[in-house]
Coordinates of C-alpha atoms and ligand atoms in Angstrom, one line a residue:
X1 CA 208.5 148.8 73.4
X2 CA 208.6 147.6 69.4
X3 CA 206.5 144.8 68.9
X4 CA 208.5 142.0 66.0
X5 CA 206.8 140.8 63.4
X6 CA 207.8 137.7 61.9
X7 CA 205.0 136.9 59.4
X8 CA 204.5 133.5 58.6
X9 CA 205.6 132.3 55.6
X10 CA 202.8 132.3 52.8
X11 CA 202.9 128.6 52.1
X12 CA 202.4 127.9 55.9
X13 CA 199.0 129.7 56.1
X14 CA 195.9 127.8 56.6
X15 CA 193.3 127.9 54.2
X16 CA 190.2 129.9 56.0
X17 CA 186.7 128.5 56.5
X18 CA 185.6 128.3 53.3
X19 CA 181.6 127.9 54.7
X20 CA 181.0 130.9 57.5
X21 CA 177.5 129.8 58.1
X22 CA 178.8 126.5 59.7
X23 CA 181.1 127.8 62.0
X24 CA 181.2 126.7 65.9
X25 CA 183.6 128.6 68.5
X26 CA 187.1 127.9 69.6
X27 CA 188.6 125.5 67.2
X28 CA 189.9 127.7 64.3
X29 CA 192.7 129.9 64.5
X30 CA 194.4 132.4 62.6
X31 CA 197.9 132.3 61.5
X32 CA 199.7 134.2 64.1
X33 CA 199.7 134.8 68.0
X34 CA 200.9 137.6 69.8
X35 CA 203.4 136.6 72.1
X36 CA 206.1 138.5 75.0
X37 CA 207.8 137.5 78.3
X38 CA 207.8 138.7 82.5
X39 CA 211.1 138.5 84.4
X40 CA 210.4 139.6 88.0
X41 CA 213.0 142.9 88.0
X42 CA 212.7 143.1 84.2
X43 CA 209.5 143.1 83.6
X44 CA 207.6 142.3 80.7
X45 CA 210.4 142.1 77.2
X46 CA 210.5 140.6 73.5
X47 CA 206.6 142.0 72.8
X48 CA 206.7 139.8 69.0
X49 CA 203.6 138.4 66.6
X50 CA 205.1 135.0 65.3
X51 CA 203.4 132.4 63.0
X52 CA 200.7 130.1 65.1
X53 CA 202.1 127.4 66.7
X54 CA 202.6 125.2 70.0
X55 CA 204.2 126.6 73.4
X56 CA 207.5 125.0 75.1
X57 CA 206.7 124.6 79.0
X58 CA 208.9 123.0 81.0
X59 CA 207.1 120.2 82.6
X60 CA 207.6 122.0 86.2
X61 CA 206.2 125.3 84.6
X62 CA 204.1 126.6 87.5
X63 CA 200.9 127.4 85.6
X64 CA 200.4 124.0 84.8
X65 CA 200.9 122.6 88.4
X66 CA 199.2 125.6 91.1
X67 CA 196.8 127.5 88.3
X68 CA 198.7 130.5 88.1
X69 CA 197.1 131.2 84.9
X70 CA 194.2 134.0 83.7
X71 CA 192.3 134.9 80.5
X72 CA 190.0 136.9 78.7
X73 CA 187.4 136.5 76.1
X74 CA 186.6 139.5 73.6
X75 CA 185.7 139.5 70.4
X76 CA 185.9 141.9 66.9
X77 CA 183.2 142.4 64.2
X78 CA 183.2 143.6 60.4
X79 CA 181.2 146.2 60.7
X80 CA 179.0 147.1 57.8
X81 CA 180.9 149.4 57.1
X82 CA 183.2 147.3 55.6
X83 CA 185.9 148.0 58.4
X84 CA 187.2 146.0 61.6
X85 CA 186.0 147.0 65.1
X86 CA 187.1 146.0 68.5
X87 CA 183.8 145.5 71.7
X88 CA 185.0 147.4 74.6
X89 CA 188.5 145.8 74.8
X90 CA 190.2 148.1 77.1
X91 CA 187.7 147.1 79.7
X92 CA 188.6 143.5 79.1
X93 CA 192.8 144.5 79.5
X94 CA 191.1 146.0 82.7
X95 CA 189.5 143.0 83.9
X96 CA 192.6 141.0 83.3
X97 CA 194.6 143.3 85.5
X98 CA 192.5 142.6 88.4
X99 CA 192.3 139.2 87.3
X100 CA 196.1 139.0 87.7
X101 CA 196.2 141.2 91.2
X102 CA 194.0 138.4 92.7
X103 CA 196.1 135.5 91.4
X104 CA 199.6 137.2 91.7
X105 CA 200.1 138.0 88.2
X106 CA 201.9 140.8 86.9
X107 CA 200.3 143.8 85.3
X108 CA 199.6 144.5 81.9
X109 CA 200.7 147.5 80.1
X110 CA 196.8 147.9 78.6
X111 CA 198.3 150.4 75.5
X112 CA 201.1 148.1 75.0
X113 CA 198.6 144.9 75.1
X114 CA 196.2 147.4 73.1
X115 CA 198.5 147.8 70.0
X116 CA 199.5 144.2 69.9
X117 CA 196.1 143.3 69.9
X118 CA 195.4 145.8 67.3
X119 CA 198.4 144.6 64.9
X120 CA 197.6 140.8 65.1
X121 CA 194.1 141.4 63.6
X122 CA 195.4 143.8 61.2
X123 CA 197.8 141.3 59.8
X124 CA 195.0 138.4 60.0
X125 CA 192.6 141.0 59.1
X126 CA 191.1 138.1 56.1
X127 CA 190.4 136.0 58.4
X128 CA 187.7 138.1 60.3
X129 CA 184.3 136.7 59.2
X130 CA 181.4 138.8 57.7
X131 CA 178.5 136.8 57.9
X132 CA 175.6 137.3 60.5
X133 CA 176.4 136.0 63.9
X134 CA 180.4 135.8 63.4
X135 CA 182.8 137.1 64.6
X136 CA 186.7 137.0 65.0
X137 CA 187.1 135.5 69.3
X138 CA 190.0 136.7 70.8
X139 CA 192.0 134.7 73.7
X140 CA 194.5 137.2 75.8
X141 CA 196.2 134.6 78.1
X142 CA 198.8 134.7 81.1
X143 CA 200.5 131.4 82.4
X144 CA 203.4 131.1 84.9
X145 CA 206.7 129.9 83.3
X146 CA 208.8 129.0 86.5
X147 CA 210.2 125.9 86.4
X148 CA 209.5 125.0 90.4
X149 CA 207.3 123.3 92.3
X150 CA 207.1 125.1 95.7
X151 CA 203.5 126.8 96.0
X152 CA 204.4 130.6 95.6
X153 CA 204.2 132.9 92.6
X154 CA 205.8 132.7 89.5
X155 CA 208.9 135.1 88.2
X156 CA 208.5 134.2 85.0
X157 CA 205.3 134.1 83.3
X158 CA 204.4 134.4 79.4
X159 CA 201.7 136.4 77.7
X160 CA 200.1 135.7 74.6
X161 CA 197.3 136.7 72.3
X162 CA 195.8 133.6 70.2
X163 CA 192.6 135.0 67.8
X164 CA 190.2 132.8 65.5
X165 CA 186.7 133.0 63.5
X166 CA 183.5 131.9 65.7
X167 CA 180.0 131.4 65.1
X168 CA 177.4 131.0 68.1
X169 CA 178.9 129.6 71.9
X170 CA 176.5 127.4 72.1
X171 CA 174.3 125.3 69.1
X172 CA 170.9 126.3 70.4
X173 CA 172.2 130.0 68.8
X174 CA 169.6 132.3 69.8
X175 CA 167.1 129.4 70.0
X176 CA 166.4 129.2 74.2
X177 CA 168.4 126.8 76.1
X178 CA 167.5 124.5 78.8
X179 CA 169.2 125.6 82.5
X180 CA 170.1 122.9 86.0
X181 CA 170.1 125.0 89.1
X182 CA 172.5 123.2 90.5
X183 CA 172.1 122.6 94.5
X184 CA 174.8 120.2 94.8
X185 CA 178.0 121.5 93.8
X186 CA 179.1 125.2 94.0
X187 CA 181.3 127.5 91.2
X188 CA 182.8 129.7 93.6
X189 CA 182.3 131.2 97.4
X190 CA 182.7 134.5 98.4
X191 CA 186.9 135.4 99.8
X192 CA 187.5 132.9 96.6
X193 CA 188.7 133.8 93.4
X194 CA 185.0 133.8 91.3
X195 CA 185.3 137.2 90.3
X196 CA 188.6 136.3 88.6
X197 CA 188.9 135.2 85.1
X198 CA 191.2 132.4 85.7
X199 CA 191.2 128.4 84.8
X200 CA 190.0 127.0 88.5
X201 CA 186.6 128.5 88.0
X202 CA 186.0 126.6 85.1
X203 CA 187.5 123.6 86.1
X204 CA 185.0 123.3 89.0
X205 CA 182.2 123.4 86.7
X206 CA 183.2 121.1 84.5
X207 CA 181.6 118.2 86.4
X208 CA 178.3 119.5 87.2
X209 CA 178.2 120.6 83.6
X210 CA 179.2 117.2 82.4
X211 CA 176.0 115.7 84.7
X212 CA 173.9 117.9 83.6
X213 CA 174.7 117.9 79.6
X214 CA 173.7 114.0 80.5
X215 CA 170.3 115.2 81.4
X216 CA 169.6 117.6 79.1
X217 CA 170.6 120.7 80.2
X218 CA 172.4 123.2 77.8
X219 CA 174.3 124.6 81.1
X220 CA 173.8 125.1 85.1
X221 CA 172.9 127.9 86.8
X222 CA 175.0 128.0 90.2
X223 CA 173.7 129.2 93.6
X224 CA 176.1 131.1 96.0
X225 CA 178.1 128.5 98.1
X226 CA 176.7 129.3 101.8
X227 CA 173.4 128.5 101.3
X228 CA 172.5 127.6 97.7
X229 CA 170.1 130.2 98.0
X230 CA 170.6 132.8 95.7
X231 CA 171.1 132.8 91.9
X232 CA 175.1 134.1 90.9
X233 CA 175.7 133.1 87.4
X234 CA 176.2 130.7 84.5
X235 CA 179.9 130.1 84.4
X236 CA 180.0 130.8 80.9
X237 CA 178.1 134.3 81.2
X238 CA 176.0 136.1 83.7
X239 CA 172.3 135.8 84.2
X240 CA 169.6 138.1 84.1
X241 CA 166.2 137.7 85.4
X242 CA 162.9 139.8 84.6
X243 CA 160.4 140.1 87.4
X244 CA 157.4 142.1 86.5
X245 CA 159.1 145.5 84.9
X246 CA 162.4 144.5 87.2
X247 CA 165.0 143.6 85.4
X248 CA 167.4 141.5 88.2
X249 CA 171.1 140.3 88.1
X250 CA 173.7 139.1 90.7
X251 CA 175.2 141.6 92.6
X252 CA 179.0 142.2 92.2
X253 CA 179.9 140.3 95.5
X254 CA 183.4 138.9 94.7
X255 CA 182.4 135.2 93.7
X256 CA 180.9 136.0 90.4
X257 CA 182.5 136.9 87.2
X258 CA 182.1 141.1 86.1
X259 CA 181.2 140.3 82.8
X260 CA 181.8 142.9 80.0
X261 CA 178.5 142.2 78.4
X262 CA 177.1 141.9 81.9
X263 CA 177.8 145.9 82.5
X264 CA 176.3 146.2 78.9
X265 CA 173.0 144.7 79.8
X266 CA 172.9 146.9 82.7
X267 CA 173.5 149.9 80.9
X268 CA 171.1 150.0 78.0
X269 CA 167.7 149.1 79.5
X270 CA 169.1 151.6 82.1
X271 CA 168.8 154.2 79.0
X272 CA 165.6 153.1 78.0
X273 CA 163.8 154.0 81.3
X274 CA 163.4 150.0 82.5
X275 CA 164.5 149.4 85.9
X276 CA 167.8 147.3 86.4
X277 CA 168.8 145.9 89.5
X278 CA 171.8 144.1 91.1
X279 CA 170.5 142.7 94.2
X280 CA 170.4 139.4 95.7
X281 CA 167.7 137.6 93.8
X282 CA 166.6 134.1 96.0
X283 CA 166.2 131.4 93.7
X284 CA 163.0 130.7 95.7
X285 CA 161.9 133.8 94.2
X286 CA 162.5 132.8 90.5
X287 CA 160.4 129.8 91.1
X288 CA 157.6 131.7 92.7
X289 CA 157.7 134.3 89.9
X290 CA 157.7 131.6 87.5
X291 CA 154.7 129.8 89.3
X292 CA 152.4 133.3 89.7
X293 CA 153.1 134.1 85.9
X294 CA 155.7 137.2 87.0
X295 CA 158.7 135.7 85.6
X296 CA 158.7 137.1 82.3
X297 CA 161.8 136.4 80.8
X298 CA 165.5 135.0 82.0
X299 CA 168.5 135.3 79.4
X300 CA 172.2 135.0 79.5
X301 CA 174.7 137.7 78.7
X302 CA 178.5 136.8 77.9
X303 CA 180.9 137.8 75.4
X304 CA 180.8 134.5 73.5
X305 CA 177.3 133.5 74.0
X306 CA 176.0 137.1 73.3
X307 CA 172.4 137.1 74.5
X308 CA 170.8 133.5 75.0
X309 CA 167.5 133.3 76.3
X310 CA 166.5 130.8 79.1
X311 CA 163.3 128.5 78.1
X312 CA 163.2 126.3 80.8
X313 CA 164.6 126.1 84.6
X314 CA 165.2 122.9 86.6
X315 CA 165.2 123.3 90.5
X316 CA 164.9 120.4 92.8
X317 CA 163.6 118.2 90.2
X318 CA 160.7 120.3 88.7
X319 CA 160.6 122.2 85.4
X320 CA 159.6 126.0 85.0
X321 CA 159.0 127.2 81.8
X322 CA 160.3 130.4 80.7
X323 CA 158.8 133.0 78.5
X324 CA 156.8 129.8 76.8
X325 CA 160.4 128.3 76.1
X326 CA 160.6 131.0 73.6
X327 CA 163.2 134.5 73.2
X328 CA 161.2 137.2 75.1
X329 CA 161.0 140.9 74.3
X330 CA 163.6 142.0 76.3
X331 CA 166.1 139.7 75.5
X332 CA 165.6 139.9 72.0
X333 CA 165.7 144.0 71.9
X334 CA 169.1 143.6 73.9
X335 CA 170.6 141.3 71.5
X336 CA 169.6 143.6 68.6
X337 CA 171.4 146.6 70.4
X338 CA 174.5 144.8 71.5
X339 CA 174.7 143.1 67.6
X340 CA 173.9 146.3 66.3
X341 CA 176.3 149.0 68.0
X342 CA 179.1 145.8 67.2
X343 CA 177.8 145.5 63.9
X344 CA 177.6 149.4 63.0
X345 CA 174.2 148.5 62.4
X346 CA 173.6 151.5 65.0
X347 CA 174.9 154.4 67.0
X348 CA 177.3 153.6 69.5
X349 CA 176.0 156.2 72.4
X350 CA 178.5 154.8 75.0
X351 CA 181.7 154.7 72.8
X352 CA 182.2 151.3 73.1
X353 CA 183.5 150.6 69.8
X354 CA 186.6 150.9 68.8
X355 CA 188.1 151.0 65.3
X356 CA 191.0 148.2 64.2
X357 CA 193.6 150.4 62.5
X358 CA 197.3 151.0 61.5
Ligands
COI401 C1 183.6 134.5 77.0 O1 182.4 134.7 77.0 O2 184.4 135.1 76.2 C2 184.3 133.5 77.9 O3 185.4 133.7 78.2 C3 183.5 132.4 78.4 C4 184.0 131.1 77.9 C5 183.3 130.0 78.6 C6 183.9 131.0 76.5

């Protein structure tokens, strides 16, 4: 399928952050989307990069009423090489293809979504920052388009591509950020749709994360929903735990998210001879570990936050610190791996970098 390009006319471009050091995460955006359309018996048609600008939805649009509706977060660097490079972004085209089996979604063609992808940062290639820590975010989205309001799936849906320059997720940067264990409500159970990347997992954490921003807390940690015993994930990336010389995450169970960055983390310690396990890790056990001195460092792992270490953990109303509330070893020679194979600050021994070009 040719993908149209209707550039945007130059006096309707945006001027660009004219300060990269300053900038947050998802509220600048580039001057064109990639855009196309699903017809049930058609499939997907009219694969075109327009000038940036708002959606038309019929109110009754399914998406916006039953959640039919899936994502995915990936980014691309400036490498110091001067050129642009794509993170593992066929895996994410993966993801969102089991992302839409679970919610009734159609299938992506992952070349077809590959290319457009490609074309939409080649043509807002200026916007990608350069500075340390930046990076250009990129926001592959499905919705259903059916204008009905019986509970079944879509025919229609629409698929875009929206891109724009970020800085750090979250303001701590790679400062260590405060954690709730959360015993009260839950993210996701398993049978449920946790492992897909879809708005109704975020949308039930936005409360808990709301109660505990007004404590304190940077984010919560959640606890699986039968028995809010053991640790699953952040909701905004995975978490990792280091026990001894154990390095611990989540298993894949079906309520938690299969991050990108997630696999990463697994992988490269992996290489480096230090053990990484995906078990079921009690939070009991955390507490203890952090009590006897064990626990040497906890750190998040997620596209947009990157690595972010853990200082401090709050379970059942007492505080454990973490590492001495500072970035521990670990963590901090993970982040300089990941940063450096996206940066082309290093070799890229798993080939997970992939250059943006015509
Ligand atoms: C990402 O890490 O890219 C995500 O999609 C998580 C989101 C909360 C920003």
């Amino acid at each position: 399928m040719e993908i149209q390009v209707n550039p945007a006319a130059p006096d309707r471009r945006k001027p660009k952050p004219a300060d990269e050091s300053n900038l947050g995460f998802g509220d600048l955006f580039t001057d064109h989307m990639f855009l196309m359309n699903y017809e049930k018996g058609r499939g997907w048609y009219d694969p075109r990069i327009v000038p940036y600008g708002n959606l038309e939805f019929d109110p009754a649009a399914m998406g916006l009423h039953y959640g039919q509706e899936i994502f995915e977060g990936l980014k691309a660097y400036r490498g110091r090489d001067g050129r642009l490079y794509l993170f593992r972004a066929t895996d994410n085209f993966k993801r969102m293809n089991r992302s839409a089996a679970r919610i009734c979604m159609p299938d992506l063609d992952i070349p077809l979504a590959m290319e457009a992808l490609q074309r939409l940062i080649l043509l807002d290639r200026d916007w990608v920052p350069g500075s340390p820590g930046t990076s250009l975010y990129i926001r592959p989205t499905m919705i259903a388009t059916d204008p009905f309001l019986g509970v079944r799936p879509s025919h229609r849906y629409i698929f875009y591509i929206i891109i724009g320059p970020v800085g750090a997720y979250y303001k701590e940067g790679l400062n260590p950020v405060k954690i709730y264990v959360e015993d009260k409500y839950i993210r996701a159970a398993v049978g449920g749709i946790g492992e897909a990347k879809t708005a109704g997992n975020y949308a039930a954490s936005i409360l808990a994360a709301e109660e505990a921003h007004a404590k304190g807390y940077t984010q919560v940690l959640w606890l699986d929903a039968v028995e809010r015993k053991y640790v699953e994930e952040v909701g905004t990336m995975n978490i990792f735990f280091v026990i001894n010389d154990e390095v611990i995450t989540a298993p894949l169970n079906g309520s938690i998210l299969p991050g990108i960055t997630r696999d990463s983390v697994i992988r490269i310690p992996g290489d480096w001879g230090v053990k990484v396990s995906e078990r079921p890790l009690a939070i009991d056990e955390v507490t203890a570990a952090a009590e006897d001195g064990s626990l040497k460092e906890a750190f998040g792992a997620g596209t947009a936050a990157v690595i972010s270490p853990v200082g401090q953990l709050t379970y059942k109303g007492r505080d454990y610190s973490v590492a001495g509330g500072r970035m521990g070893d670990l963590s901090q020679r993970l982040y300089d791996e990941i940063v450096g194979i996206q940066y082309v600050e290093k070799e890229d021994p798993y080939g997970w970098r992939i250059p943006v070009e015509e």
